[in-house]
Amino acid sequence: MLMDRNHIIQEYISLAKSLNGNVTIDNDTLHIIIPKESLVEIADKLFNKYQCDFRTCIGVDERPVNGYFSMTYVFTDNRNSLYLLIKTYIDSLNPSTPSIMKVVPAVDWCEMEARDLLGIEFTDREQYKLVLPPGWPDNVYPLRKEVPYNYRPLLRGTSEKISPSTELGVIPIGPYHPALHEPEYFELYVEGERVIDVKYRGFHVHRGIEKLAETRMTYQQVNFLAERICGICGFEHSTCYALAVEKAAKLDVPERAQYIRSIILEVERIHSHLLWLGVAFHVVGYDAGFMHMWRIREKIMYLAELLTGSRKTYGINLIGGVRKDINEDKKQKTLETLRELEKEFRELIEIAINVPQVKKRLSGTGLLPKEDAVKFSVEGPVARASGVNKDARRDQPYAAYKYTSFKVPVYTEGDNMARALVRINEIFESISIIEQLLDKIPRGPIMLEDFDIPEGKIGVQVVEAPRGGDVHFVITGHGKPYRWRVRAPTYNNIPALKIMLKDQPLADAPLTIASIDPCFSCTDRILVIRENGKREWLRITTGV
Amino acid sequence: MNFIRKAVKPAELLIIAGKTKRVTVKYPFEKPILSPEFRGSIEINHEKCIGCGACVNACPPNALEFVESSDKRTLRYNIGRCIFCWRCIDVCPVNAITGTRNFELATNDPLDLYSYIVHSKTKCTSCSKTGETVKMRKYIMQRSPVTENYINNCPDCRREKFINALSVRKVGFVAK
Amino acid sequence: MLLVYLTLGLIIGVISPVFFDGIERKLKAYLQSRIGPPITQTLYDLLKLINKEVKPIHTTPFIVLYLLSFISSTLASILMVEIYVYTGESLYITLGLSLLAISLTSLTIAPLLVPNPFSYAGGMREVVLALINESAFIVSVTMYISLINNLLQTEALSIPLVLSVITITITMFVSGYALTGRAPFDIAEAEPELASGILVEFSGKLLAAYLYCNLLKRFLITLITAGVITAPLIKHSVFSLATTFVLTVLLWIVFAVISVTLGRSRVDLAPKTLAKTYILFISLSITGLLVHAYG
Ligand code: SF4
Ligand code: SF4
């Protein structure tokens, strides 16, 4: 559907108008306010007819401002670099709105999250508790503005029984399991060694990040918190947050800062993909490949430290620019490191991919057909391995990506091998992107001096993290965000695991789980209670 | 031929292994490689710090905090919370904070994690409420060429006195 | 004199697997560009485990029983192999092989007694692998001995016979390697999917014993392979025994290096591939023998 951008914008506007909607255009973002009766229809049109990408939905407590709750659904039109924010106001006394799950299946989790955290009821769908722990008091919705961020109800520890199944073997994977490294729970129903069904229970490690940012941090402090959403791709999150706020406040960030952001983003992508390859090799028992992959990765970690001051959680992003410049010396060092890295990586990956067990176990396992990939709105390498051609770096150009040219690897096989190949190709592309950026980087300041952030503005940004698109949505407030919503890519990818795991050998289950490069703690970000339900703080002086 | 080459390809790993030296080090006997840019823990200079609180406001994880008492304001640094972002260094107006490359911060005694800088607070000469730190007042006085009459008062008394003085000048008496 | 050598051999058999494993770990570390643990690390690990408490499950006594049966039959088997190497009497290797069969069976059954899905899944995998490898190993070792004796006795070089010996040697090595449970055949304790599978419920002394048993198994299999190669070639008894030990170490190292370059296979792939290989090679070998005899 190649259409002139203005033409398609007109089309969206007339679509919204025909449904009693109200449209404002703000650069690349279309804010569409729609009565809740037309919600399903517009979502259906956007998702199924215009093939927009569904990213996430956001519930906001706007009662202190205008007396309503609101739900915002973020769609992106990837071909035309457009963000479409479909917003509907919901009465605050009896908050309820029709669910769009029938037309957009990927909305499942984020609607349930809004229900748990804001108390918005969704009609026409099955509702369940997703985020809050069992035993959480009714009628306490943590993201409502009147609930203090440090509210801690007394919870008693409860246990969930593995569903008693007589005919099938049940293999629990998690919450603590050597293949996962993070608390998450899969229940695999097996017949012999074949997985025939999967149950997933997540959200064990809510950290209350959104609430924290909305209550007791300042704009600039949130950058550092955002960076800690994920231990692997934190910089994407802090960039995404900064870009969203900058977009909302219409700040003109110096070009040089944007270049540096892009460079560091690619450094992070390389290290993350190398890490993933290492983990994948470890999962298929090829430990030598794992060790050597991480040995190579060490070079990029050192590079990251040289460029930012820290191996991980770089801490150089601020709203308005970056904190650390790249001088000539570092530039040379970077280019040198990248050349070495490329050579060693090429050598090693060729060997590793030819190890018979690696080849056999990656190919043809963890299949995700394209239809399902679209249905679940999966992100990143998972999408690209299933033939969905999307990459926010190209589709929603941010930072300095518009000045570079790169290929977006897309495979149609949809198996674990395809996901590995996407990542391998992306490493080479990233190396080339960094080289291009370093070559073109303009002179100038790296930080915007003196700026204001007006209140009540909305900014939304997608940043392509190694695992897929991060979505950050910000409503600006007084000295801090009024609402900050984060959607990590794994949030969309996990539901697709059900399809990928089914009818596969048990032995490949960890590999398939690993193949989406899951990052559970990014997916769960919301709450305040420790898993055992006790309300203890870790006190440094006394211990627990 | 190609088939055989593919089959023995995994063995080439041994060549790579032979070529690369060992990359792990016998830590702690050998030090790991740090880049010159590495950010470690911070040190606050007792002499220089004026207790202005800029770093306290900027510190993202609240590793720097003020502990208040009736006449003392203590700047407490908790390494256990510090994320080594060095934002405090950026914002300190008197460059009292320096970054170190120290990262071996583990300790057996949790109290070692804290360091303190104690400032005495100024006392309002009129109402004896306490205000900013003594050093901070000195710093302000040095920076602003006009030294106010009411510098020794707390902001409340200062406002009151100012208004009173104004009204005396304008209408001749203190408006109630 | 024989008694002294045998006692010595037995003591070596009991102690050395622990250090061989240490060497293997050091070697792996080297190939992975790491420093790695000291050679005595396996010993330390076992000692540490011995000092830890056991979390008993209700089948623990049976497991202990099976492990005891394994250890006694394995030691007896080691003894038999050593006597075979020393004397060159084929009877002893036959005894050794039958003891090996008993010991492998005990070790394979032990994890199946653990009431845990991981352990059970891992145990079943082990059974499938053992079924194929054990038979292939015993068949190929027996065939190898008769074939090599045949080859040594024929004056004129017979090409079919040589080929027959080569194929059966390969079978012996492959099945021996597979029996030692190294990658790609370490699927029973596959850590990522089965949380270390068969090891999952073992703790403390029991875990130490089980791990030690696995090392002992590796030693026995390597020793048999080394023994049947040396014994027919070197007739001098003491020298033969010593060569066998040296060869055992070398084989152990070769196996370790091979395992570094490979990944872990899958239970639906490994047995099939192995079975195909064995059938092909054994039938090739038999064909060679037939051609030699009647051709
Ligand atoms: S380095 Fe960062 S976290 Fe540590 S005290 Fe300074 S501002 Fe706070
Ligand atoms: S002078 Fe510097 S160190 Fe002292 S409180 Fe102010 S900002 Fe912090």
PDB file of C-alpha atoms in Angstrom, chain B:
ATOM      1  CA  MET B   1      35.618 -32.334  -0.484  1.00  0.00           C
ATOM      2  CA  ASN B   2      33.300 -29.609   0.607  1.00  0.00           C
ATOM      3  CA  PHE B   3      31.484 -32.075   2.783  1.00  0.00           C
ATOM      4  CA  ILE B   4      34.664 -33.021   4.582  1.00  0.00           C
ATOM      5  CA  ARG B   5      35.680 -29.429   5.026  1.00  0.00           C
ATOM      6  CA  LYS B   6      32.343 -28.732   6.646  1.00  0.00           C
ATOM      7  CA  ALA B   7      32.623 -31.774   8.848  1.00  0.00           C
ATOM      8  CA  VAL B   8      36.000 -30.776  10.259  1.00  0.00           C
ATOM      9  CA  LYS B   9      35.093 -27.111  10.544  1.00  0.00           C
ATOM     10  CA  PRO B  10      34.210 -27.409  14.268  1.00  0.00           C
ATOM     11  CA  ALA B  11      37.767 -28.529  14.931  1.00  0.00           C
ATOM     12  CA  GLU B  12      39.031 -25.164  13.710  1.00  0.00           C
ATOM     13  CA  LEU B  13      37.965 -23.859  17.073  1.00  0.00           C
ATOM     14  CA  LEU B  14      41.087 -25.513  18.438  1.00  0.00           C
ATOM     15  CA  ILE B  15      43.175 -23.286  16.175  1.00  0.00           C
ATOM     16  CA  ILE B  16      41.409 -20.194  17.452  1.00  0.00           C
ATOM     17  CA  ALA B  17      41.866 -21.411  20.999  1.00  0.00           C
ATOM     18  CA  GLY B  18      45.557 -21.912  20.329  1.00  0.00           C
ATOM     19  CA  LYS B  19      45.935 -18.446  18.873  1.00  0.00           C
ATOM     20  CA  THR B  20      44.196 -16.539  21.626  1.00  0.00           C
ATOM     21  CA  LYS B  21      45.919 -16.188  24.892  1.00  0.00           C
ATOM     22  CA  ARG B  22      44.048 -16.748  28.086  1.00  0.00           C
ATOM     23  CA  VAL B  23      41.775 -13.856  28.669  1.00  0.00           C
ATOM     24  CA  THR B  24      40.780 -14.435  32.262  1.00  0.00           C
ATOM     25  CA  VAL B  25      42.995 -13.032  34.970  1.00  0.00           C
ATOM     26  CA  LYS B  26      43.795 -14.252  38.432  1.00  0.00           C
ATOM     27  CA  TYR B  27      41.751 -11.625  40.152  1.00  0.00           C
ATOM     28  CA  PRO B  28      42.403 -10.303  42.811  1.00  0.00           C
ATOM     29  CA  PHE B  29      46.099 -11.028  42.335  1.00  0.00           C
ATOM     30  CA  GLU B  30      46.031  -9.494  38.906  1.00  0.00           C
ATOM     31  CA  LYS B  31      43.982  -6.383  38.303  1.00  0.00           C
ATOM     32  CA  PRO B  32      41.331  -6.373  35.610  1.00  0.00           C
ATOM     33  CA  ILE B  33      41.734  -3.950  32.745  1.00  0.00           C
ATOM     34  CA  LEU B  34      39.949  -0.683  33.315  1.00  0.00           C
ATOM     35  CA  SER B  35      39.501   1.901  30.632  1.00  0.00           C
ATOM     36  CA  PRO B  36      40.688   5.408  31.422  1.00  0.00           C
ATOM     37  CA  GLU B  37      37.089   6.588  31.394  1.00  0.00           C
ATOM     38  CA  PHE B  38      35.869   4.218  34.089  1.00  0.00           C
ATOM     39  CA  ARG B  39      33.553   5.745  36.671  1.00  0.00           C
ATOM     40  CA  GLY B  40      34.031   4.443  40.188  1.00  0.00           C
ATOM     41  CA  SER B  41      32.958   5.605  43.607  1.00  0.00           C
ATOM     42  CA  ILE B  42      33.062   9.269  44.509  1.00  0.00           C
ATOM     43  CA  GLU B  43      34.929  11.219  47.146  1.00  0.00           C
ATOM     44  CA  ILE B  44      33.613  14.368  48.736  1.00  0.00           C
ATOM     45  CA  ASN B  45      36.062  16.943  49.936  1.00  0.00           C
ATOM     46  CA  HIS B  46      35.185  17.979  53.484  1.00  0.00           C
ATOM     47  CA  GLU B  47      36.842  21.355  53.158  1.00  0.00           C
ATOM     48  CA  LYS B  48      35.205  22.329  49.927  1.00  0.00           C
ATOM     49  CA  CYS B  49      31.658  21.093  50.398  1.00  0.00           C
ATOM     50  CA  ILE B  50      29.298  23.878  51.406  1.00  0.00           C
ATOM     51  CA  GLY B  51      26.239  21.730  51.980  1.00  0.00           C
ATOM     52  CA  CYS B  52      24.193  23.318  49.231  1.00  0.00           C
ATOM     53  CA  GLY B  53      22.275  20.173  48.387  1.00  0.00           C
ATOM     54  CA  ALA B  54      22.651  20.358  44.623  1.00  0.00           C
ATOM     55  CA  CYS B  55      24.049  16.848  44.545  1.00  0.00           C
ATOM     56  CA  VAL B  56      21.277  15.600  46.816  1.00  0.00           C
ATOM     57  CA  ASN B  57      18.699  16.862  44.350  1.00  0.00           C
ATOM     58  CA  ALA B  58      20.464  15.446  41.339  1.00  0.00           C
ATOM     59  CA  CYS B  59      21.410  12.020  42.644  1.00  0.00           C
ATOM     60  CA  PRO B  60      19.037   9.564  40.941  1.00  0.00           C
ATOM     61  CA  PRO B  61      19.029   6.756  43.528  1.00  0.00           C
ATOM     62  CA  ASN B  62      19.244   8.963  46.620  1.00  0.00           C
ATOM     63  CA  ALA B  63      22.707   7.761  47.466  1.00  0.00           C
ATOM     64  CA  LEU B  64      23.434  11.233  48.728  1.00  0.00           C
ATOM     65  CA  GLU B  65      21.036  12.408  51.369  1.00  0.00           C
ATOM     66  CA  PHE B  66      20.757  15.087  53.966  1.00  0.00           C
ATOM     67  CA  VAL B  67      20.246  13.900  57.509  1.00  0.00           C
ATOM     68  CA  GLU B  68      18.875  16.800  59.476  1.00  0.00           C
ATOM     69  CA  SER B  69      19.099  17.496  63.175  1.00  0.00           C
ATOM     70  CA  SER B  70      18.331  20.647  65.117  1.00  0.00           C
ATOM     71  CA  ASP B  71      21.628  22.363  64.459  1.00  0.00           C
ATOM     72  CA  LYS B  72      23.470  20.046  62.110  1.00  0.00           C
ATOM     73  CA  ARG B  73      22.954  19.115  58.490  1.00  0.00           C
ATOM     74  CA  THR B  74      24.807  15.970  57.542  1.00  0.00           C
ATOM     75  CA  LEU B  75      25.509  14.978  53.978  1.00  0.00           C
ATOM     76  CA  ARG B  76      25.451  11.194  53.952  1.00  0.00           C
ATOM     77  CA  TYR B  77      26.908   9.208  51.079  1.00  0.00           C
ATOM     78  CA  ASN B  78      25.795   5.610  50.831  1.00  0.00           C
ATOM     79  CA  ILE B  79      27.972   3.604  48.459  1.00  0.00           C
ATOM     80  CA  GLY B  80      25.464   0.798  48.661  1.00  0.00           C
ATOM     81  CA  ARG B  81      22.966   2.844  46.726  1.00  0.00           C
ATOM     82  CA  CYS B  82      25.368   4.707  44.470  1.00  0.00           C
ATOM     83  CA  ILE B  83      25.097   3.888  40.783  1.00  0.00           C
ATOM     84  CA  PHE B  84      28.336   5.676  39.907  1.00  0.00           C
ATOM     85  CA  CYS B  85      26.725   8.009  37.430  1.00  0.00           C
ATOM     86  CA  TRP B  86      28.728  11.008  38.585  1.00  0.00           C
ATOM     87  CA  ARG B  87      25.780  13.343  38.187  1.00  0.00           C
ATOM     88  CA  CYS B  88      26.726  14.817  41.553  1.00  0.00           C
ATOM     89  CA  ILE B  89      30.110  15.771  40.143  1.00  0.00           C
ATOM     90  CA  ASP B  90      28.402  17.590  37.272  1.00  0.00           C
ATOM     91  CA  VAL B  91      26.202  19.666  39.503  1.00  0.00           C
ATOM     92  CA  CYS B  92      28.399  20.539  42.476  1.00  0.00           C
ATOM     93  CA  PRO B  93      28.963  24.301  42.347  1.00  0.00           C
ATOM     94  CA  VAL B  94      32.279  24.212  44.204  1.00  0.00           C
ATOM     95  CA  ASN B  95      33.734  21.045  42.675  1.00  0.00           C
ATOM     96  CA  ALA B  96      33.857  19.392  46.039  1.00  0.00           C
ATOM     97  CA  ILE B  97      33.262  15.931  44.576  1.00  0.00           C
ATOM     98  CA  THR B  98      35.840  13.979  42.672  1.00  0.00           C
ATOM     99  CA  GLY B  99      35.353  10.676  40.939  1.00  0.00           C
ATOM    100  CA  THR B 100      37.704   7.814  41.654  1.00  0.00           C
ATOM    101  CA  ARG B 101      38.406   4.618  39.760  1.00  0.00           C
ATOM    102  CA  ASN B 102      37.773   2.561  42.825  1.00  0.00           C
ATOM    103  CA  PHE B 103      35.339  -0.300  42.392  1.00  0.00           C
ATOM    104  CA  GLU B 104      36.371  -2.722  45.106  1.00  0.00           C
ATOM    105  CA  LEU B 105      33.856  -1.530  47.613  1.00  0.00           C
ATOM    106  CA  ALA B 106      32.665  -4.684  49.307  1.00  0.00           C
ATOM    107  CA  THR B 107      32.953  -4.716  53.055  1.00  0.00           C
ATOM    108  CA  ASN B 108      32.132  -6.864  56.040  1.00  0.00           C
ATOM    109  CA  ASP B 109      30.770  -4.015  58.059  1.00  0.00           C
ATOM    110  CA  PRO B 110      27.725  -2.330  56.529  1.00  0.00           C
ATOM    111  CA  LEU B 111      28.600   0.861  58.343  1.00  0.00           C
ATOM    112  CA  ASP B 112      31.665   1.168  56.124  1.00  0.00           C
ATOM    113  CA  LEU B 113      29.330   1.906  53.259  1.00  0.00           C
ATOM    114  CA  TYR B 114      28.476   5.291  54.645  1.00  0.00           C
ATOM    115  CA  SER B 115      30.516   8.431  54.768  1.00  0.00           C
ATOM    116  CA  TYR B 116      29.403  11.655  56.317  1.00  0.00           C
ATOM    117  CA  ILE B 117      30.077  15.336  56.078  1.00  0.00           C
ATOM    118  CA  VAL B 118      28.656  17.302  58.987  1.00  0.00           C
ATOM    119  CA  HIS B 119      27.711  20.935  58.496  1.00  0.00           C
ATOM    120  CA  SER B 120      26.503  23.259  61.181  1.00  0.00           C
ATOM    121  CA  LYS B 121      23.420  25.199  60.304  1.00  0.00           C
ATOM    122  CA  THR B 122      22.968  28.885  60.640  1.00  0.00           C
ATOM    123  CA  LYS B 123      20.632  30.193  63.269  1.00  0.00           C
ATOM    124  CA  CYS B 124      18.276  33.061  62.652  1.00  0.00           C
ATOM    125  CA  THR B 125      19.209  35.874  64.960  1.00  0.00           C
ATOM    126  CA  SER B 126      15.574  36.882  65.389  1.00  0.00           C
ATOM    127  CA  CYS B 127      13.577  33.705  65.765  1.00  0.00           C
ATOM    128  CA  SER B 128      16.410  31.203  66.319  1.00  0.00           C
ATOM    129  CA  LYS B 129      15.079  28.878  63.612  1.00  0.00           C
ATOM    130  CA  THR B 130      17.875  27.099  61.767  1.00  0.00           C
ATOM    131  CA  GLY B 131      18.460  27.544  58.073  1.00  0.00           C
ATOM    132  CA  GLU B 132      21.133  26.794  55.501  1.00  0.00           C
ATOM    133  CA  THR B 133      24.621  25.697  56.456  1.00  0.00           C
ATOM    134  CA  VAL B 134      27.166  28.168  57.704  1.00  0.00           C
ATOM    135  CA  LYS B 135      29.470  27.489  54.775  1.00  0.00           C
ATOM    136  CA  MET B 136      26.686  27.968  52.311  1.00  0.00           C
ATOM    137  CA  ARG B 137      25.947  31.404  53.744  1.00  0.00           C
ATOM    138  CA  LYS B 138      29.578  32.314  53.468  1.00  0.00           C
ATOM    139  CA  TYR B 139      29.587  31.141  49.878  1.00  0.00           C
ATOM    140  CA  ILE B 140      26.577  33.298  49.041  1.00  0.00           C
ATOM    141  CA  MET B 141      28.096  36.285  50.729  1.00  0.00           C
ATOM    142  CA  GLN B 142      31.293  35.877  48.743  1.00  0.00           C
ATOM    143  CA  ARG B 143      29.436  35.529  45.486  1.00  0.00           C
ATOM    144  CA  SER B 144      27.037  38.433  45.831  1.00  0.00           C
ATOM    145  CA  PRO B 145      28.756  41.776  46.146  1.00  0.00           C
ATOM    146  CA  VAL B 146      25.913  43.422  48.066  1.00  0.00           C
ATOM    147  CA  THR B 147      25.719  41.920  51.491  1.00  0.00           C
ATOM    148  CA  GLU B 148      22.203  42.032  52.708  1.00  0.00           C
ATOM    149  CA  ASN B 149      21.326  43.346  56.123  1.00  0.00           C
ATOM    150  CA  TYR B 150      19.208  40.364  56.876  1.00  0.00           C
ATOM    151  CA  ILE B 151      21.675  37.682  55.970  1.00  0.00           C
ATOM    152  CA  ASN B 152      21.653  36.393  59.509  1.00  0.00           C
ATOM    153  CA  ASN B 153      17.908  35.800  59.455  1.00  0.00           C
ATOM    154  CA  CYS B 154      15.879  32.905  58.247  1.00  0.00           C
ATOM    155  CA  PRO B 155      13.858  33.438  55.045  1.00  0.00           C
ATOM    156  CA  ASP B 156      10.642  34.020  57.014  1.00  0.00           C
ATOM    157  CA  CYS B 157      12.081  36.694  59.249  1.00  0.00           C
ATOM    158  CA  ARG B 158      13.879  38.123  56.252  1.00  0.00           C
ATOM    159  CA  ARG B 159      10.652  38.559  54.348  1.00  0.00           C
ATOM    160  CA  GLU B 160       8.905  40.032  57.332  1.00  0.00           C
ATOM    161  CA  LYS B 161      11.657  42.481  58.061  1.00  0.00           C
ATOM    162  CA  PHE B 162      11.860  43.486  54.438  1.00  0.00           C
ATOM    163  CA  ILE B 163       8.140  44.145  54.229  1.00  0.00           C
ATOM    164  CA  ASN B 164       8.223  46.017  57.490  1.00  0.00           C
ATOM    165  CA  ALA B 165      11.103  48.145  56.335  1.00  0.00           C
ATOM    166  CA  LEU B 166       9.285  48.873  53.106  1.00  0.00           C
ATOM    167  CA  SER B 167       6.103  49.849  54.839  1.00  0.00           C
ATOM    168  CA  VAL B 168       7.987  52.022  57.287  1.00  0.00           C
ATOM    169  CA  ARG B 169       9.561  53.792  54.353  1.00  0.00           C
ATOM    170  CA  LYS B 170       6.305  54.101  52.415  1.00  0.00           C
ATOM    171  CA  VAL B 171       3.667  54.816  55.055  1.00  0.00           C
ATOM    172  CA  GLY B 172       5.728  55.527  58.105  1.00  0.00           C
ATOM    173  CA  PHE B 173       4.620  52.666  60.301  1.00  0.00           C
ATOM    174  CA  VAL B 174       4.497  48.901  60.368  1.00  0.00           C
ATOM    175  CA  ALA B 175       1.293  47.674  58.825  1.00  0.00           C
ATOM    176  CA  LYS B 176      -0.393  44.971  60.831  1.00  0.00           C
TER     177      LYS B 176
END
